[in-house]
PDB file of C-alpha atoms in Angstrom:
ATOM      1  CA  MET A   1     236.840 245.432 131.187  1.00  0.00           C
ATOM      2  CA  ASP A   2     239.897 243.786 131.924  1.00  0.00           C
ATOM      3  CA  LYS A   3     239.841 243.042 135.569  1.00  0.00           C
ATOM      4  CA  ARG A   4     243.700 242.870 135.688  1.00  0.00           C
ATOM      5  CA  LYS A   5     244.445 246.238 134.193  1.00  0.00           C
ATOM      6  CA  ILE A   6     245.183 249.501 136.034  1.00  0.00           C
ATOM      7  CA  LEU A   7     245.285 252.817 134.299  1.00  0.00           C
ATOM      8  CA  ILE A   8     247.935 255.367 136.230  1.00  0.00           C
ATOM      9  CA  VAL A   9     247.480 259.043 135.344  1.00  0.00           C
ATOM     10  CA  ASP A  10     250.312 261.248 136.412  1.00  0.00           C
ATOM     11  CA  ASP A  11     252.555 263.871 134.466  1.00  0.00           C
ATOM     12  CA  ASP A  12     255.518 262.538 136.898  1.00  0.00           C
ATOM     13  CA  ILE A  13     257.281 259.725 134.675  1.00  0.00           C
ATOM     14  CA  TYR A  14     259.158 258.603 137.700  1.00  0.00           C
ATOM     15  CA  ILE A  15     255.719 258.125 139.697  1.00  0.00           C
ATOM     16  CA  CYS A  16     254.317 256.407 136.900  1.00  0.00           C
ATOM     17  CA  GLU A  17     257.460 253.804 136.549  1.00  0.00           C
ATOM     18  CA  LEU A  18     257.302 253.240 140.272  1.00  0.00           C
ATOM     19  CA  ILE A  19     253.887 252.466 140.458  1.00  0.00           C
ATOM     20  CA  GLU A  20     253.892 250.445 137.421  1.00  0.00           C
ATOM     21  CA  MET A  21     257.019 248.454 138.756  1.00  0.00           C
ATOM     22  CA  TYR A  22     255.084 247.431 142.017  1.00  0.00           C
ATOM     23  CA  LEU A  23     251.744 246.754 140.231  1.00  0.00           C
ATOM     24  CA  LYS A  24     253.198 244.431 137.475  1.00  0.00           C
ATOM     25  CA  LYS A  25     255.147 242.567 140.323  1.00  0.00           C
ATOM     26  CA  GLU A  26     251.776 241.750 141.973  1.00  0.00           C
ATOM     27  CA  GLY A  27     250.453 240.527 138.501  1.00  0.00           C
ATOM     28  CA  TYR A  28     248.515 243.564 137.119  1.00  0.00           C
ATOM     29  CA  LYS A  29     248.680 244.976 133.969  1.00  0.00           C
ATOM     30  CA  VAL A  30     249.094 248.586 133.388  1.00  0.00           C
ATOM     31  CA  CYS A  31     248.564 251.456 131.245  1.00  0.00           C
ATOM     32  CA  VAL A  32     249.440 254.898 131.635  1.00  0.00           C
ATOM     33  CA  ALA A  33     248.559 258.597 130.596  1.00  0.00           C
ATOM     34  CA  TYR A  34     250.540 261.770 131.554  1.00  0.00           C
ATOM     35  CA  ASP A  35     247.963 264.445 131.089  1.00  0.00           C
ATOM     36  CA  GLY A  36     244.327 264.952 131.723  1.00  0.00           C
ATOM     37  CA  VAL A  37     243.295 265.282 127.896  1.00  0.00           C
ATOM     38  CA  SER A  38     244.483 262.043 126.872  1.00  0.00           C
ATOM     39  CA  VAL A  39     242.807 260.057 129.732  1.00  0.00           C
ATOM     40  CA  ILE A  40     239.594 259.873 128.480  1.00  0.00           C
ATOM     41  CA  GLU A  41     240.457 258.333 125.252  1.00  0.00           C
ATOM     42  CA  LYS A  42     242.841 256.087 126.753  1.00  0.00           C
ATOM     43  CA  PHE A  43     240.368 255.131 129.261  1.00  0.00           C
ATOM     44  CA  LYS A  44     237.937 253.976 126.429  1.00  0.00           C
ATOM     45  CA  GLU A  45     240.798 252.101 124.559  1.00  0.00           C
ATOM     46  CA  GLU A  46     242.018 250.238 127.781  1.00  0.00           C
ATOM     47  CA  THR A  47     238.936 249.736 129.599  1.00  0.00           C
ATOM     48  CA  PRO A  48     240.947 249.343 132.998  1.00  0.00           C
ATOM     49  CA  SER A  49     239.333 248.170 136.201  1.00  0.00           C
ATOM     50  CA  LEU A  50     240.829 250.807 138.312  1.00  0.00           C
ATOM     51  CA  VAL A  51     242.314 254.082 137.703  1.00  0.00           C
ATOM     52  CA  ILE A  52     245.037 256.001 139.907  1.00  0.00           C
ATOM     53  CA  LEU A  53     244.533 259.444 139.212  1.00  0.00           C
ATOM     54  CA  ASP A  54     246.811 262.197 140.372  1.00  0.00           C
ATOM     55  CA  ILE A  55     245.240 265.898 140.888  1.00  0.00           C
ATOM     56  CA  MET A  56     247.963 268.302 139.456  1.00  0.00           C
ATOM     57  CA  LEU A  57     247.902 267.384 135.869  1.00  0.00           C
ATOM     58  CA  PRO A  58     248.686 269.528 132.761  1.00  0.00           C
ATOM     59  CA  LYS A  59     245.751 270.634 130.295  1.00  0.00           C
ATOM     60  CA  MET A  60     242.825 269.221 132.728  1.00  0.00           C
ATOM     61  CA  ASP A  61     243.470 268.532 136.347  1.00  0.00           C
ATOM     62  CA  GLY A  62     242.368 265.503 138.261  1.00  0.00           C
ATOM     63  CA  TRP A  63     239.192 266.892 139.431  1.00  0.00           C
ATOM     64  CA  ASP A  64     237.605 267.306 135.867  1.00  0.00           C
ATOM     65  CA  VAL A  65     239.055 263.863 134.737  1.00  0.00           C
ATOM     66  CA  CYS A  66     237.219 262.426 137.658  1.00  0.00           C
ATOM     67  CA  ARG A  67     233.985 263.932 136.815  1.00  0.00           C
ATOM     68  CA  GLU A  68     234.397 263.120 132.947  1.00  0.00           C
ATOM     69  CA  ILE A  69     235.262 259.100 133.782  1.00  0.00           C
ATOM     70  CA  LYS A  70     232.174 258.998 136.389  1.00  0.00           C
ATOM     71  CA  LYS A  71     229.940 260.297 133.713  1.00  0.00           C
ATOM     72  CA  ILE A  72     230.796 257.100 131.535  1.00  0.00           C
ATOM     73  CA  SER A  73     231.812 254.536 134.181  1.00  0.00           C
ATOM     74  CA  ASN A  74     231.517 253.493 137.810  1.00  0.00           C
ATOM     75  CA  VAL A  75     235.084 252.106 137.437  1.00  0.00           C
ATOM     76  CA  PRO A  76     236.952 253.045 140.981  1.00  0.00           C
ATOM     77  CA  ILE A  77     239.138 255.817 140.992  1.00  0.00           C
ATOM     78  CA  ILE A  78     242.127 256.406 143.623  1.00  0.00           C
ATOM     79  CA  MET A  79     243.105 260.015 143.972  1.00  0.00           C
ATOM     80  CA  LEU A  80     246.798 260.632 144.063  1.00  0.00           C
ATOM     81  CA  THR A  81     248.100 264.368 145.052  1.00  0.00           C
ATOM     82  CA  ALA A  82     250.844 266.001 146.697  1.00  0.00           C
ATOM     83  CA  LYS A  83     248.388 267.787 149.038  1.00  0.00           C
ATOM     84  CA  GLY A  84     246.805 266.786 152.124  1.00  0.00           C
ATOM     85  CA  ASP A  85     244.115 269.247 152.700  1.00  0.00           C
ATOM     86  CA  THR A  86     240.787 267.965 154.045  1.00  0.00           C
ATOM     87  CA  PHE A  87     238.956 270.142 151.470  1.00  0.00           C
ATOM     88  CA  ASP A  88     240.873 267.961 148.741  1.00  0.00           C
ATOM     89  CA  LYS A  89     240.029 264.763 150.114  1.00  0.00           C
ATOM     90  CA  VAL A  90     236.258 265.741 150.666  1.00  0.00           C
ATOM     91  CA  LEU A  91     236.148 266.928 146.983  1.00  0.00           C
ATOM     92  CA  GLY A  92     237.495 264.167 145.736  1.00  0.00           C
ATOM     93  CA  LEU A  93     235.294 261.791 147.486  1.00  0.00           C
ATOM     94  CA  LYS A  94     231.986 263.807 146.564  1.00  0.00           C
ATOM     95  CA  LEU A  95     233.088 263.812 143.001  1.00  0.00           C
ATOM     96  CA  GLY A  96     232.990 259.958 143.156  1.00  0.00           C
ATOM     97  CA  ALA A  97     236.704 258.970 143.947  1.00  0.00           C
ATOM     98  CA  ASP A  98     236.874 255.556 145.815  1.00  0.00           C
ATOM     99  CA  ASP A  99     240.201 256.554 147.956  1.00  0.00           C
ATOM    100  CA  TYR A 100     242.794 259.047 148.489  1.00  0.00           C
ATOM    101  CA  ILE A 101     246.434 258.771 148.831  1.00  0.00           C
ATOM    102  CA  VAL A 102     248.992 261.765 149.424  1.00  0.00           C
ATOM    103  CA  LYS A 103     252.393 261.841 148.278  1.00  0.00           C
ATOM    104  CA  PRO A 104     254.981 260.909 148.976  1.00  0.00           C
ATOM    105  CA  PHE A 105     253.525 257.215 149.916  1.00  0.00           C
ATOM    106  CA  GLU A 106     254.876 254.078 150.417  1.00  0.00           C
ATOM    107  CA  PRO A 107     254.258 251.847 147.200  1.00  0.00           C
ATOM    108  CA  ARG A 108     252.987 249.020 149.329  1.00  0.00           C
ATOM    109  CA  GLU A 109     250.411 251.220 151.017  1.00  0.00           C
ATOM    110  CA  LEU A 110     249.145 252.077 147.563  1.00  0.00           C
ATOM    111  CA  ILE A 111     249.066 248.489 146.364  1.00  0.00           C
ATOM    112  CA  ALA A 112     246.813 247.507 149.570  1.00  0.00           C
ATOM    113  CA  ARG A 113     244.580 250.311 148.888  1.00  0.00           C
ATOM    114  CA  VAL A 114     244.199 249.070 145.124  1.00  0.00           C
ATOM    115  CA  GLU A 115     243.516 245.631 146.654  1.00  0.00           C
ATOM    116  CA  ALA A 116     240.975 246.988 149.288  1.00  0.00           C
ATOM    117  CA  VAL A 117     239.058 249.130 146.417  1.00  0.00           C
ATOM    118  CA  LEU A 118     238.923 246.250 144.131  1.00  0.00           C
ATOM    119  CA  ARG A 119     237.616 243.938 147.039  1.00  0.00           C
ATOM    120  CA  ARG A 120     234.736 246.442 147.910  1.00  0.00           C
ATOM    121  CA  MET A 121     234.096 246.516 143.947  1.00  0.00           C
ATOM    122  CA  GLY A 122     233.669 242.659 143.989  1.00  0.00           C
ATOM    123  CA  GLU A 123     236.466 242.403 142.000  1.00  0.00           C
ATOM    124  CA  LYS A 124     239.222 239.419 143.245  1.00  0.00           C
ATOM    125  CA  PRO A 125     242.722 241.032 143.461  1.00  0.00           C
ATOM    126  CA  VAL A 126     245.260 239.341 141.216  1.00  0.00           C
ATOM    127  CA  THR A 127     248.120 239.155 143.921  1.00  0.00           C
ATOM    128  CA  THR A 128     249.326 235.776 144.152  1.00  0.00           C
ATOM    129  CA  ARG A 129     249.131 234.214 147.372  1.00  0.00           C
ATOM    130  CA  SER A 130     251.512 231.314 147.380  1.00  0.00           C
ATOM    131  CA  ILE A 131     255.059 231.138 146.987  1.00  0.00           C
ATOM    132  CA  ILE A 132     257.366 228.115 146.007  1.00  0.00           C
ATOM    133  CA  LEU A 133     261.124 227.786 147.021  1.00  0.00           C
ATOM    134  CA  PRO A 134     263.213 224.663 147.157  1.00  0.00           C
ATOM    135  CA  ASN A 135     262.207 222.946 150.326  1.00  0.00           C
ATOM    136  CA  LEU A 136     259.964 225.894 151.517  1.00  0.00           C
ATOM    137  CA  SER A 137     256.452 226.695 150.188  1.00  0.00           C
ATOM    138  CA  ILE A 138     254.038 229.162 151.465  1.00  0.00           C
ATOM    139  CA  ASP A 139     250.218 229.066 150.574  1.00  0.00           C
ATOM    140  CA  THR A 140     248.095 231.707 152.522  1.00  0.00           C
ATOM    141  CA  ASP A 141     244.900 230.794 150.876  1.00  0.00           C
ATOM    142  CA  LEU A 142     245.042 227.567 152.499  1.00  0.00           C
ATOM    143  CA  TYR A 143     247.114 228.970 155.571  1.00  0.00           C
ATOM    144  CA  ARG A 144     249.721 226.132 155.062  1.00  0.00           C
ATOM    145  CA  VAL A 145     253.654 226.060 155.076  1.00  0.00           C
ATOM    146  CA  LYS A 146     255.459 223.066 153.835  1.00  0.00           C
ATOM    147  CA  ILE A 147     259.333 222.682 154.942  1.00  0.00           C
ATOM    148  CA  ASN A 148     260.951 219.687 153.176  1.00  0.00           C
ATOM    149  CA  ASP A 149     257.765 218.214 152.033  1.00  0.00           C
ATOM    150  CA  LYS A 150     256.354 218.563 155.789  1.00  0.00           C
ATOM    151  CA  ILE A 151     253.337 220.695 156.455  1.00  0.00           C
ATOM    152  CA  ILE A 152     254.006 223.297 159.587  1.00  0.00           C
ATOM    153  CA  VAL A 153     251.306 224.788 161.570  1.00  0.00           C
ATOM    154  CA  LEU A 154     251.688 228.544 161.884  1.00  0.00           C
ATOM    155  CA  PRO A 155     249.402 230.910 163.717  1.00  0.00           C
ATOM    156  CA  PRO A 156     247.895 233.426 161.259  1.00  0.00           C
ATOM    157  CA  LYS A 157     250.110 236.462 162.056  1.00  0.00           C
ATOM    158  CA  GLU A 158     253.140 234.326 161.970  1.00  0.00           C
ATOM    159  CA  MET A 159     252.080 232.690 158.582  1.00  0.00           C
ATOM    160  CA  GLU A 160     251.388 236.419 157.251  1.00  0.00           C
ATOM    161  CA  LEU A 161     254.531 237.814 158.348  1.00  0.00           C
ATOM    162  CA  LEU A 162     256.652 234.683 157.086  1.00  0.00           C
ATOM    163  CA  TYR A 163     254.738 235.540 153.647  1.00  0.00           C
ATOM    164  CA  PHE A 164     255.500 239.146 153.490  1.00  0.00           C
ATOM    165  CA  LEU A 165     259.068 238.793 154.067  1.00  0.00           C
ATOM    166  CA  VAL A 166     259.564 235.794 151.848  1.00  0.00           C
ATOM    167  CA  LYS A 167     257.812 237.600 149.173  1.00  0.00           C
ATOM    168  CA  ASN A 168     259.974 240.699 149.422  1.00  0.00           C
ATOM    169  CA  LYS A 169     263.104 238.729 150.040  1.00  0.00           C
ATOM    170  CA  ASN A 170     266.491 240.495 150.538  1.00  0.00           C
ATOM    171  CA  ILE A 171     264.661 243.936 151.552  1.00  0.00           C
ATOM    172  CA  VAL A 172     265.149 245.144 154.937  1.00  0.00           C
ATOM    173  CA  PHE A 173     262.077 246.290 156.688  1.00  0.00           C
ATOM    174  CA  THR A 174     261.611 248.527 160.130  1.00  0.00           C
ATOM    175  CA  ARG A 175     259.416 246.959 162.560  1.00  0.00           C
ATOM    176  CA  GLU A 176     256.972 249.949 161.822  1.00  0.00           C
ATOM    177  CA  GLN A 177     256.600 248.875 158.305  1.00  0.00           C
ATOM    178  CA  LEU A 178     256.138 245.269 159.100  1.00  0.00           C
ATOM    179  CA  ILE A 179     253.405 246.398 161.792  1.00  0.00           C
ATOM    180  CA  GLU A 180     251.521 248.430 158.949  1.00  0.00           C
ATOM    181  CA  ASN A 181     251.697 245.755 156.517  1.00  0.00           C
ATOM    182  CA  ILE A 182     250.511 242.739 158.883  1.00  0.00           C
ATOM    183  CA  TRP A 183     248.703 244.520 161.583  1.00  0.00           C
ATOM    184  CA  GLY A 184     247.486 247.519 159.791  1.00  0.00           C
ATOM    185  CA  PHE A 185     247.888 251.303 160.383  1.00  0.00           C
ATOM    186  CA  ASP A 186     245.703 251.452 163.490  1.00  0.00           C
ATOM    187  CA  PHE A 187     247.718 248.823 165.423  1.00  0.00           C
ATOM    188  CA  GLU A 188     247.927 250.022 169.222  1.00  0.00           C
ATOM    189  CA  GLY A 189     250.004 247.075 170.623  1.00  0.00           C
ATOM    190  CA  ASP A 190     253.680 246.888 171.372  1.00  0.00           C
ATOM    191  CA  ILE A 191     256.034 247.129 168.668  1.00  0.00           C
ATOM    192  CA  ARG A 192     258.101 244.567 169.994  1.00  0.00           C
ATOM    193  CA  THR A 193     255.514 242.200 169.139  1.00  0.00           C
ATOM    194  CA  ILE A 194     257.363 241.848 165.859  1.00  0.00           C
ATOM    195  CA  ASP A 195     260.516 240.513 167.687  1.00  0.00           C
ATOM    196  CA  VAL A 196     258.529 237.618 169.543  1.00  0.00           C
ATOM    197  CA  HIS A 197     256.868 236.408 165.915  1.00  0.00           C
ATOM    198  CA  ILE A 198     260.257 236.494 164.483  1.00  0.00           C
ATOM    199  CA  LYS A 199     261.947 234.398 166.886  1.00  0.00           C
ATOM    200  CA  ARG A 200     259.043 231.815 166.644  1.00  0.00           C
ATOM    201  CA  ILE A 201     259.418 231.612 162.824  1.00  0.00           C
ATOM    202  CA  ARG A 202     263.057 231.169 163.127  1.00  0.00           C
ATOM    203  CA  LYS A 203     262.692 228.181 165.103  1.00  0.00           C
ATOM    204  CA  LYS A 204     260.358 226.690 162.594  1.00  0.00           C
ATOM    205  CA  LEU A 205     262.825 227.355 159.778  1.00  0.00           C
ATOM    206  CA  GLU A 206     265.789 225.754 161.699  1.00  0.00           C
ATOM    207  CA  SER A 207     266.168 222.833 159.239  1.00  0.00           C
ATOM    208  CA  LEU A 208     266.416 225.465 156.334  1.00  0.00           C
ATOM    209  CA  LYS A 209     269.357 227.679 158.118  1.00  0.00           C
ATOM    210  CA  ASN A 210     271.535 226.867 155.308  1.00  0.00           C
ATOM    211  CA  GLN A 211     269.192 228.010 152.606  1.00  0.00           C
ATOM    212  CA  TYR A 212     267.405 230.803 154.362  1.00  0.00           C
ATOM    213  CA  SER A 213     267.367 232.803 157.474  1.00  0.00           C
ATOM    214  CA  ILE A 214     265.614 235.678 158.804  1.00  0.00           C
ATOM    215  CA  GLN A 215     268.333 238.333 159.544  1.00  0.00           C
ATOM    216  CA  THR A 216     268.544 241.228 162.033  1.00  0.00           C
ATOM    217  CA  ILE A 217     269.736 244.514 160.530  1.00  0.00           C
ATOM    218  CA  TRP A 218     270.975 246.169 163.942  1.00  0.00           C
ATOM    219  CA  GLY A 219     269.195 249.656 164.125  1.00  0.00           C
ATOM    220  CA  VAL A 220     266.834 248.954 161.223  1.00  0.00           C
ATOM    221  CA  GLY A 221     264.835 245.935 161.129  1.00  0.00           C
ATOM    222  CA  TYR A 222     264.641 242.353 159.607  1.00  0.00           C
ATOM    223  CA  LYS A 223     265.012 240.745 156.112  1.00  0.00           C
ATOM    224  CA  PHE A 224     264.622 237.488 154.515  1.00  0.00           C
ATOM    225  CA  GLU A 225     267.724 236.134 153.251  1.00  0.00           C
ATOM    226  CA  VAL A 226     268.040 233.626 150.720  1.00  0.00           C
ATOM    227  CA  LYS A 227     271.641 232.034 150.503  1.00  0.00           C
ATOM    228  CA  ASN A 228     273.786 231.324 147.649  1.00  0.00           C
ATOM    229  CA  ASN A 229     273.231 227.558 147.833  1.00  0.00           C
ATOM    230  CA  ALA A 230     269.417 227.949 147.939  1.00  0.00           C
TER     231      ALA A 230
END
């Protein structure tokens, strides 16, 4: 089994390409099948560590594919479907699926679910947890930030927020998206918590203001911007 390989099964080419792009960005290898009949052969050939499986497939639906895979392997399966019925979710879990996500979905939510399932199965996600830029490095495994070769201490949530923004540089995120990615979907605090953390991070990055900045996009949210001279 290749611990870095994920099999995507969906008849929508656009969905496959989108998921593939995000998975490869996180360091995973990807293989794809577009119908239910070819999945089992592809699964045996590629021996992936996880399967992302759409329910509505031509030739054989996702339920039957899930049954067939579970007959020969305990590889985790995340069911992917446009249906949000509780019945579908319960049936998928009864058939052995390990998680379930409803279209449309945020690609980063899917990545988070992939990593969570792999952790539960005892596999270490391959996502890189360090970033090195000129005069700025972030290592979340060691919880260490270096600015101009000087180690800067950040509380855990500031560290995670900075890492997320830098990793997704030049992409704008709403406060809600940042809350979901850093604190989780069950966060019940004040959404303006983000503003407080951003203010503190900006202060610590002050010496790098000619290279990097966290920009406020009014009416939308925030982004980490790399300037032309960086």
